[in-house]
XYZ file of C-alpha atoms in Angstrom:
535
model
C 176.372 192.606 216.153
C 178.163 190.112 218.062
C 178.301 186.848 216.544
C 175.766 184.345 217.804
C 173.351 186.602 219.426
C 171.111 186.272 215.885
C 168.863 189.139 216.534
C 168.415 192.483 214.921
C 167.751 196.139 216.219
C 164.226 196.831 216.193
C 163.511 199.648 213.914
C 160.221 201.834 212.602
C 162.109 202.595 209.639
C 164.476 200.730 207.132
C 168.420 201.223 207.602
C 170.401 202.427 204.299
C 170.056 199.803 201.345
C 172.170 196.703 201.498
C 173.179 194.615 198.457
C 171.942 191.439 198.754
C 168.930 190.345 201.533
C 169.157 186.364 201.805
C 166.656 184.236 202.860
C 167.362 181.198 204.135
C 170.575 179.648 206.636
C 170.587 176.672 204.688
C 173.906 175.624 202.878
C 172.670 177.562 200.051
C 171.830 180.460 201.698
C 175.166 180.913 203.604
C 177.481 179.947 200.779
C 175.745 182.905 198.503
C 175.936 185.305 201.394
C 179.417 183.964 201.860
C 180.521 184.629 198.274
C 178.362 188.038 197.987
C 180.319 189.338 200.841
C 183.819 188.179 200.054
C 183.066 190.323 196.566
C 181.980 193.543 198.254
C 178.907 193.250 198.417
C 177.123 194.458 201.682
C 174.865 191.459 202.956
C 171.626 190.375 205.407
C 170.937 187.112 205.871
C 167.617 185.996 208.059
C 166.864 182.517 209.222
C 163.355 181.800 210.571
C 164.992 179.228 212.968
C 168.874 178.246 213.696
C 171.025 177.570 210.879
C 170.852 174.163 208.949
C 168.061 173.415 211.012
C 165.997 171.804 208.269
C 167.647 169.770 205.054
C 171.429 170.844 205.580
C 171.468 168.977 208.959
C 169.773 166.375 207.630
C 171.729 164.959 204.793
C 173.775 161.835 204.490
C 176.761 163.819 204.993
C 178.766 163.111 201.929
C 180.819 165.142 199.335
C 180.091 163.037 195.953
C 179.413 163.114 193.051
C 176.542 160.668 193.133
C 177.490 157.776 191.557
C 173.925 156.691 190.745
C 173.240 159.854 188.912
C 174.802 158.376 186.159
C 171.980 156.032 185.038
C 170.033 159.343 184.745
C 172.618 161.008 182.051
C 173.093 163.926 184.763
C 176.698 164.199 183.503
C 177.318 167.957 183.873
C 176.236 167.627 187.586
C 178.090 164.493 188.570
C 181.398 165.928 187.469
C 180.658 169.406 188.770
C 180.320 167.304 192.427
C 183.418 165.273 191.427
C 185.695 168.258 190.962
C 184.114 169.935 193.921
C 185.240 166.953 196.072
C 188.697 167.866 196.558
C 188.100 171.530 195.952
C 186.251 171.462 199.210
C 188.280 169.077 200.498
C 191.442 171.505 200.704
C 189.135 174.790 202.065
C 187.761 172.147 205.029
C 190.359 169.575 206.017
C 188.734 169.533 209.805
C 185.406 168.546 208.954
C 185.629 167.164 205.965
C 188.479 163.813 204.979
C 188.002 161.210 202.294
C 186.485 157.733 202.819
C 186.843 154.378 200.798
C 183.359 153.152 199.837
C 182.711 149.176 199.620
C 180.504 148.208 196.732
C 178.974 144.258 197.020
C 178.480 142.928 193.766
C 175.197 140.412 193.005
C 173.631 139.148 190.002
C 170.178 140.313 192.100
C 171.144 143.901 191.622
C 168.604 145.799 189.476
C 167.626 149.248 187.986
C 164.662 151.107 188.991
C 162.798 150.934 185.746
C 162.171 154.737 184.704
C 166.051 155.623 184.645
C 167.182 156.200 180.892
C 169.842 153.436 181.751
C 167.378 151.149 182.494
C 165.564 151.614 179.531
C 168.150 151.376 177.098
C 169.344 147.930 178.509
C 166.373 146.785 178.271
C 165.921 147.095 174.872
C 169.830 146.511 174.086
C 170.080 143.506 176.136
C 165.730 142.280 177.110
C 167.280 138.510 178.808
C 168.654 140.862 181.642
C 165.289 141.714 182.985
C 166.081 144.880 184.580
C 169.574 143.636 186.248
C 172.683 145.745 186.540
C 175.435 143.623 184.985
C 179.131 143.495 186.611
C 180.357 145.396 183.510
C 178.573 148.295 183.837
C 178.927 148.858 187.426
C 182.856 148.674 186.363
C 181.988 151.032 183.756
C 180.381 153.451 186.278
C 182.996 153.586 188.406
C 185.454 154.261 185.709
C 183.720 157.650 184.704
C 183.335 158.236 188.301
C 187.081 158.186 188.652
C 187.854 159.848 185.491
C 184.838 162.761 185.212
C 186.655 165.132 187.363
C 189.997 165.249 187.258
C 190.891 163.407 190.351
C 194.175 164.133 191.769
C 194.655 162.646 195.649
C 191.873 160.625 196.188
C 192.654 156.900 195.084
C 191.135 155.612 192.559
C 188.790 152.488 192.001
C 189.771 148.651 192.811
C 188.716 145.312 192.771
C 188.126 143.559 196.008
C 187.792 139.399 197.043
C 185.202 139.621 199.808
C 185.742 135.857 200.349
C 189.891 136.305 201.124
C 189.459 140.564 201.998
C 188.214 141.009 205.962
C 186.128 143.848 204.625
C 183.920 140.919 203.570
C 183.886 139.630 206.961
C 179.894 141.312 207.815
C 178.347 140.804 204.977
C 176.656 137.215 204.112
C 179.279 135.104 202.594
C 177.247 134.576 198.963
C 179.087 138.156 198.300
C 182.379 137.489 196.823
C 183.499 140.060 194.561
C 182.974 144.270 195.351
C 184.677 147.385 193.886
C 186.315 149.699 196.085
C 186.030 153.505 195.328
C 186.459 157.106 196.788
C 184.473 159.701 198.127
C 184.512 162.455 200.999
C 182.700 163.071 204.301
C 181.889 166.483 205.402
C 180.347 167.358 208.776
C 177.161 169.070 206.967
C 175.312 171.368 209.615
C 178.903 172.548 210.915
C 179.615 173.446 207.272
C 176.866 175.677 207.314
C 177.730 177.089 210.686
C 181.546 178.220 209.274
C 179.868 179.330 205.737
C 177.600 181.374 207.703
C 180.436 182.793 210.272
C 183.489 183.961 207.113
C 180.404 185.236 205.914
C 179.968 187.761 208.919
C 184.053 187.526 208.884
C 183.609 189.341 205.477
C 180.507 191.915 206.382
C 177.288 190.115 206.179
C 174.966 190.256 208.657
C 173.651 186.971 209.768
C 170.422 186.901 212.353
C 168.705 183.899 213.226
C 165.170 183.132 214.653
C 164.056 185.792 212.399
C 161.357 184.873 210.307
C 161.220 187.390 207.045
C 157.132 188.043 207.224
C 157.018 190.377 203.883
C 158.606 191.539 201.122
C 157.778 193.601 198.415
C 159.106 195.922 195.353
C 159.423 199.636 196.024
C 160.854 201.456 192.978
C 164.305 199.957 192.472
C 164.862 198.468 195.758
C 162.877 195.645 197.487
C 161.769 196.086 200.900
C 162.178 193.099 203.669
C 160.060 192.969 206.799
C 161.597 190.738 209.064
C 160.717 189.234 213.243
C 162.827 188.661 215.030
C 164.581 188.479 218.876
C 164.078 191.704 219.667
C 161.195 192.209 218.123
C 159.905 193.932 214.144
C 162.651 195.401 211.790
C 162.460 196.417 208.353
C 165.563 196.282 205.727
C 165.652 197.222 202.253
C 168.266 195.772 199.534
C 168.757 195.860 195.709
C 168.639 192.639 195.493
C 166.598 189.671 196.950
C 167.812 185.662 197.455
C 165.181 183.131 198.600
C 167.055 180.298 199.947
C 164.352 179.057 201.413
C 165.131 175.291 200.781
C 161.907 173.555 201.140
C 159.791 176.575 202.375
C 161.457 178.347 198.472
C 157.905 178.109 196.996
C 156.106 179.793 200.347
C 158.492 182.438 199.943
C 157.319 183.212 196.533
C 154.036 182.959 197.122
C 153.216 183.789 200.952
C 155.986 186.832 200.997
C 156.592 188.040 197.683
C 153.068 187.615 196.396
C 154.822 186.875 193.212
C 153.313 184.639 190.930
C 155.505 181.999 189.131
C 154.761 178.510 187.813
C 157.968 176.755 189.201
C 157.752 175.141 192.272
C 159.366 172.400 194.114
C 158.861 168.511 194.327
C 159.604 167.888 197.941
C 161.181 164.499 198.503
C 161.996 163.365 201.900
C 165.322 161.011 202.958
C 165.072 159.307 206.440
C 167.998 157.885 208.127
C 168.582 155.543 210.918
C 171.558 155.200 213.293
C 172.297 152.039 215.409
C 175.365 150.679 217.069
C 178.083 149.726 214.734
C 178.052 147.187 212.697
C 181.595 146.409 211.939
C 184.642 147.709 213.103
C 187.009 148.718 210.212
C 186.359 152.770 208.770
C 184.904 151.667 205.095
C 181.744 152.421 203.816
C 179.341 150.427 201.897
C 177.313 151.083 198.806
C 174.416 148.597 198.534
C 172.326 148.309 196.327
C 168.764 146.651 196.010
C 166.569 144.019 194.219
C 164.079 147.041 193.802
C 166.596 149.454 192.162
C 167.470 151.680 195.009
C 170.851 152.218 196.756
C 171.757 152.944 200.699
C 174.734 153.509 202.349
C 176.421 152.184 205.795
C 178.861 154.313 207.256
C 180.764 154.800 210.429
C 179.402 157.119 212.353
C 180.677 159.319 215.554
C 182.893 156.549 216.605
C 180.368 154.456 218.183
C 177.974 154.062 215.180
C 176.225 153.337 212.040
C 174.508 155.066 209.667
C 172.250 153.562 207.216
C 170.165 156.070 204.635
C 168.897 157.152 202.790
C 164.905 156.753 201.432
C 163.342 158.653 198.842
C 159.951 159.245 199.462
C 157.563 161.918 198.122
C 156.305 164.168 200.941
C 153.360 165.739 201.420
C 153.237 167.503 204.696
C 154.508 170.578 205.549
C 158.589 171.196 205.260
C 159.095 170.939 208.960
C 156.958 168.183 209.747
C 159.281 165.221 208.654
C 160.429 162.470 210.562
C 161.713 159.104 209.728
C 158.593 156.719 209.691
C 157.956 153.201 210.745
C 157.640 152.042 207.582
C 160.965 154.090 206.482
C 163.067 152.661 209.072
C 162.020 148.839 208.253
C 162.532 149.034 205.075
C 166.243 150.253 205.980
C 166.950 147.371 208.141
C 165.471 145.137 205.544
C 167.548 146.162 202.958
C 170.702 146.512 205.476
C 169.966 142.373 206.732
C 170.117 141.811 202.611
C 173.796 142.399 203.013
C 174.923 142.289 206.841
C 175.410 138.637 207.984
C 173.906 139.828 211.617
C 170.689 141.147 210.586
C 169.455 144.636 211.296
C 166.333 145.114 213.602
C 163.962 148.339 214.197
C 165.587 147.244 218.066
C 169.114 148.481 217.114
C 167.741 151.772 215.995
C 169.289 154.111 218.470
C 168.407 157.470 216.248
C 166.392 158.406 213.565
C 166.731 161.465 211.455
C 165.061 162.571 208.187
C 165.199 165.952 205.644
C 163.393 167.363 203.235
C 164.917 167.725 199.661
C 163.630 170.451 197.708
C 163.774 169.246 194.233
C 163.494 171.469 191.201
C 159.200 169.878 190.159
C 161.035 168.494 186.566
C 157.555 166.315 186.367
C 159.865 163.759 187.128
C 157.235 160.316 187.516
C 158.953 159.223 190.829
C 160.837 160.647 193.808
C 164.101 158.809 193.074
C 163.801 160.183 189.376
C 163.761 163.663 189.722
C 166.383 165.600 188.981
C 169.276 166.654 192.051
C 170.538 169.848 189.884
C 170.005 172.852 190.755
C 167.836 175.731 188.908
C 168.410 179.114 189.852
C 165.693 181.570 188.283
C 165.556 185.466 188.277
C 162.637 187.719 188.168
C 163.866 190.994 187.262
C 160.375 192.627 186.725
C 161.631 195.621 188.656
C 164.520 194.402 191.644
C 166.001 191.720 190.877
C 164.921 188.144 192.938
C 167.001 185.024 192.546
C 164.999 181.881 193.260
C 167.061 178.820 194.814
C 165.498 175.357 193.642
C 167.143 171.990 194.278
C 170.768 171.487 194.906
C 173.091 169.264 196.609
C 175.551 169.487 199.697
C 178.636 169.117 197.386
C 177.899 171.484 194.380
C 176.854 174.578 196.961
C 180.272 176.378 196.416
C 179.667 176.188 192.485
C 175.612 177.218 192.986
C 176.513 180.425 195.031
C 179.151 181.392 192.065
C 176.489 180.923 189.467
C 173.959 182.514 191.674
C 176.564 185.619 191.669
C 176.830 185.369 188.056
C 173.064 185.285 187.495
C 172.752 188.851 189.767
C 175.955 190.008 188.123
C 174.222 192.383 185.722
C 172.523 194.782 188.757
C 176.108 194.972 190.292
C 178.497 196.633 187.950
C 181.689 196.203 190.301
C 181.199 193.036 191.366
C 184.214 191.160 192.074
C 185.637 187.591 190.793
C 184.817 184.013 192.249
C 186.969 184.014 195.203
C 186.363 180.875 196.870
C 187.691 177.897 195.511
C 189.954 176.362 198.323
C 190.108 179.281 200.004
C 189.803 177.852 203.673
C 186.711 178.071 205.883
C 187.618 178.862 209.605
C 189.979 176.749 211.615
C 190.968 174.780 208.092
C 193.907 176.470 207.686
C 196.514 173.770 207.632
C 197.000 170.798 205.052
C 194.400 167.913 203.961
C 196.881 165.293 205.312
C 197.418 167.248 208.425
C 194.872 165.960 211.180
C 197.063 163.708 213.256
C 199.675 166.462 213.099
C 197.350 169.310 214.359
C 195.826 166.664 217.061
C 199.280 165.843 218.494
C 200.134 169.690 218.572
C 197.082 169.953 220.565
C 197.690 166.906 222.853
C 201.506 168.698 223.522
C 199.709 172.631 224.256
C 197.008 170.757 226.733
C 198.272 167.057 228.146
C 195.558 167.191 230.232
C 193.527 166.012 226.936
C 192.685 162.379 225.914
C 193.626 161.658 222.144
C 189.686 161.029 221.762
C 188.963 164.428 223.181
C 191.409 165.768 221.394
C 190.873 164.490 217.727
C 187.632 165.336 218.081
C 188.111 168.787 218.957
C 190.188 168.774 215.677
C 187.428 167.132 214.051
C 185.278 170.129 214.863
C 186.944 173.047 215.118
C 190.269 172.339 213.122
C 193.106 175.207 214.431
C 190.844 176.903 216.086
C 190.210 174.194 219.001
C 193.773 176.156 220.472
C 191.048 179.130 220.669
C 188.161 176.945 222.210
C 190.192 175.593 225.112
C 191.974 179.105 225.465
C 194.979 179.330 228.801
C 193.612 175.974 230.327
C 195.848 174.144 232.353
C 193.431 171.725 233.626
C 190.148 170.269 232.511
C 189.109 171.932 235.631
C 190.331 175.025 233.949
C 187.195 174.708 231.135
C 184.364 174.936 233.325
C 181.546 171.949 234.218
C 181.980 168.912 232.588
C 178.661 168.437 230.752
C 179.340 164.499 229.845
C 180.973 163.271 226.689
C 184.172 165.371 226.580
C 181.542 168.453 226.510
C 182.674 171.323 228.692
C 181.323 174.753 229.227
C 184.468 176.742 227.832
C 183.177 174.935 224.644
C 179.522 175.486 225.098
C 180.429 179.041 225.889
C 182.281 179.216 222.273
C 179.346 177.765 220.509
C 176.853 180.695 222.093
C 179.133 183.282 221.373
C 180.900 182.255 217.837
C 178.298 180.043 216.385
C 174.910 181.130 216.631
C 173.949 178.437 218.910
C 171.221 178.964 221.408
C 170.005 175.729 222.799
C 170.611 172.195 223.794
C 169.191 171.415 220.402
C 171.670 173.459 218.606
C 174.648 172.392 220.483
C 173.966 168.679 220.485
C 172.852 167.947 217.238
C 173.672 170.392 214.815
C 177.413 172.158 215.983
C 177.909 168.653 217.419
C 176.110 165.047 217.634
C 176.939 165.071 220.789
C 173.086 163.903 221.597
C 174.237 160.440 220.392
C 176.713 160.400 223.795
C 174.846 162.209 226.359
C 172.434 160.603 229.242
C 169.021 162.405 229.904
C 170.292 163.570 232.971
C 173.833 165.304 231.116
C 171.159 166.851 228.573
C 169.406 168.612 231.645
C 172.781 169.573 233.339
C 173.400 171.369 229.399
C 170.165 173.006 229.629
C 171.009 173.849 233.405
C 173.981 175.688 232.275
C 172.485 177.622 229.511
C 170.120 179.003 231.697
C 172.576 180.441 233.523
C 174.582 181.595 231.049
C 171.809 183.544 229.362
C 170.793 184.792 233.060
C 174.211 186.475 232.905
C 174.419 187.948 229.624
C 171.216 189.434 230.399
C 172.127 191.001 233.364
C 175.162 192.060 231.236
């Protein structure tokens, strides 16, 4: 199948056995049908819509360990995501490059009052009412450097907002701040290259194919799947739902299994405005009611501000940032910002669905971000996916390979620690060089254009713009450094399919385009699918 068509062969009966059927082109999903392949194993992976289309697109974009995860005792998991930082770090250099994170200190600062933290200051230490003192922020930030085994990324410092210009936006009551590391990873594009070494390696990857049944027969499980082209049946030895927030459907709506785990589903909405500042830190702020947000340079032009944590009730994919969301995200941005933040500035709203492990957890901030992978192996084997983060995905899909090592008797080894995703083949520290490379191949390219080529695609923007002499060389221009050599990549490589895909998920390009670019996109992709039709 060529890459990026998504569809599968329609069928009356079901091909030879494969491996491992996935469900789900979440993070999740594509990192375990990434690893499953690179061991041997033959894979299918189906996604009901395009990939990272729900929670992996919709994520704060961040490789850390969670710094606030420490008031909860989640120690294994925070230095799991610490040591994964620069493990990822090195397979990713293109979309995915360390940022210095800007921490305000205030005597205002509290804890939300169910974390174990929380509770054991307050009876240690009752005259602090529920505040977070100076030392143990300090003391934070010192396991957070020291949990898991940093090696490039700097470590933690003190700051004088009052003499440092990174104090400059805020309000000038803040006058002292702690300086520390984390990463940035381009999430829904991570998902994208997961899903395409996975196909690299064997697996089969279809999108906009919606797995309708499954069910044991003898030692094998048979998948009913609809897709593209219409009904296909597969059957496998093993079964992975990777269903992210839909996990607990799957169990019950397709494998008419019954089980008493389920998921908490906890959405985080995010707004974007214009930026706020112009110098490339991040800041960490935290509130007078306990919770934490972030403010982050974003796509050049922009801010983002996220994220909430709010229990949610409605179905998976109806989420959206709500009015009530995206004030309280200004408010709590104007408690720091010197300018204050209005629902005016909003350019962009954008919200996800986490799919907690249901730990009875009393609130949404509460429960618990690790992950719980359980088997039922009451005949062929099914792995069920609940929880997770962005930055421990490489370390679930290994232990999700170790959980369904005992049906697989040649299984190989873990395989992909730093082993490069595609087009981040060259070094961490090795951006500007691959952008100037790429400026000298094509001078016809801006540095913008061209660092953000690298920024996407990494060494294999040299295969994206192909013999061009000329930007005329690439096809239309579609607005925003767009052009259709690029959109014709992105159908043919990555899975994409629409204006949706292409400007919000394999890019943000949406942020940079006018309605009227948008419809000369859409004009395009008409004719592009005219053609391959006719082909």
């Amino acid at each position: 199948m060529a890459c990026g068509k998504g569809g599968n062969v329609s069928q009356s009966t079901p091909q030879d056995p494969v491996d491992l059927f996935v469900i789900g082109g979440g993070i999740n999903g594509c990192g375990i049908a990434r690893d499953a392949a690179g061991r041997g194993l033959s894979v299918v992976l189906a996604e009901q819509g395009d990939l990272a289309q729900g929670t992996s697109s919709a994520s704060t974009k961040l490789f850390h360990g969670g710094l606030r995860y420490l008031e909860y005792f989640e120690f294994r998991l925070v230095r799991e995501a610490l040591e994964e930082r620069e493990t990822l770090l090195s397979a990713m250099p293109h979309i995915s490059w360390p940022m210095r994170f800007v921490l305000p200190y205030s005597p205002d600062m509290r804890f939300e009052n169910d974390t174990p933290t929380s509770r054991l200051l307050s009876f240690v230490m009752p005259w602090m009412k529920g505040r977070r003192p100076a030392w143990l922020i300090r003391l934070g930030l010192f396991l957070y450097d020291n949990l898991g085994g940093r090696k490039f990324l700097p470590g933690t410092s003190k700051l004088d907002l009052s003499q440092d210009p990174l104090g400059q936006p805020l309000k000038p009551g803040f006058r002292i701040a702690y300086e520390y590391s984390d990463c940035w990873v381009q999430d829904s594009r991570l998902v994208v290259l997961n899903a395409r070494d996975a196909e690299a390696r064997g697996a089969k990857i279809m999108t906009r194919s919606r797995v309708t049944a499954a069910y044991r027969e003898g030692d094998l499980w048979r998948v009913e799947v609809d897709g593209p082209d219409g009904p296909a049946t597969y059957t496998a030895r093993a079964l992975v739902n990777a269903g992210g927030p839909w996990v607990e459907q799957v169990i019950r709506d397709v494998t008419h299994i019954d089980s008493t785990e389920g998921v908490r589903l906890v959405r985080g909405s995010h707004i974007v405005t214009p930026k706020l500042y112009d110098h490339d830190r991040c800041y960490f702020f935290q509130g007078t009611d306990g919770r934490i947000i972030f403010a982050i340079p974003y796509e050049q032009d922009f801010t983002l501000i996220g994220t909430t944590d709010k229990d949610h009730h409605a179905p998976p994919e109806d989420v959206r940032c709500s009015d009530e969301e995206r004030d309280y995200l200004c408010a709590f941005a104007s408690e720091y910002f010197d300018k204050p933040v209005t629902p005016d500035d909003v350019v962009w709203t954008y919200s996800g669905v986490r799919p907690l492990y249901n730990d009875g957890a009393k609130s949404a901030t509460a429960a618990t971000r690790d992950y719980v992978l359980s088997v039922d192996d009451k005949g062929a084997p099914l792995l069920n996916v609940f929880g997770g983060k962005i930055t421990t995905y490489r370390r679930l899909a290994e232990s999700a390979m170790a959980k369904l090592a005992p049906w697989f008797a040649d299984l190989g080894g873990d395989w992909t620690a730093r082993v490069p995703l595609p087009g981040g083949d060259f070094p961490v520290n090795g951006v500007a060089a691959l952008t100037e490379s790429l400026l000298t191949d094509y001078p016809f390219l801006t540095p913008d254009w061209a660092g953000r080529l690298v920024r996407t695609y990494g060494t294999e923007a040299f295969d994206v713009l192909g013999d061009a002499r000329s930007a005329a060389d690439l096809g239309p221009d579609l607005g925003a450094t767009l052009t259709g050599a690029e959109v014709d990549w992105l159908l043919s490589r990555e899975y994409a399919h629409d204006a949706e895909d292409i400007l919000w998920r394999r890019t943000k390009l949406g942020l940079h385009l006018a309605p009227g670019q948008v419809a000369a996109l859409e004009g395009y992709l008409r004719q592009a699918k005219t053609k391959d039709a006719a082909e």
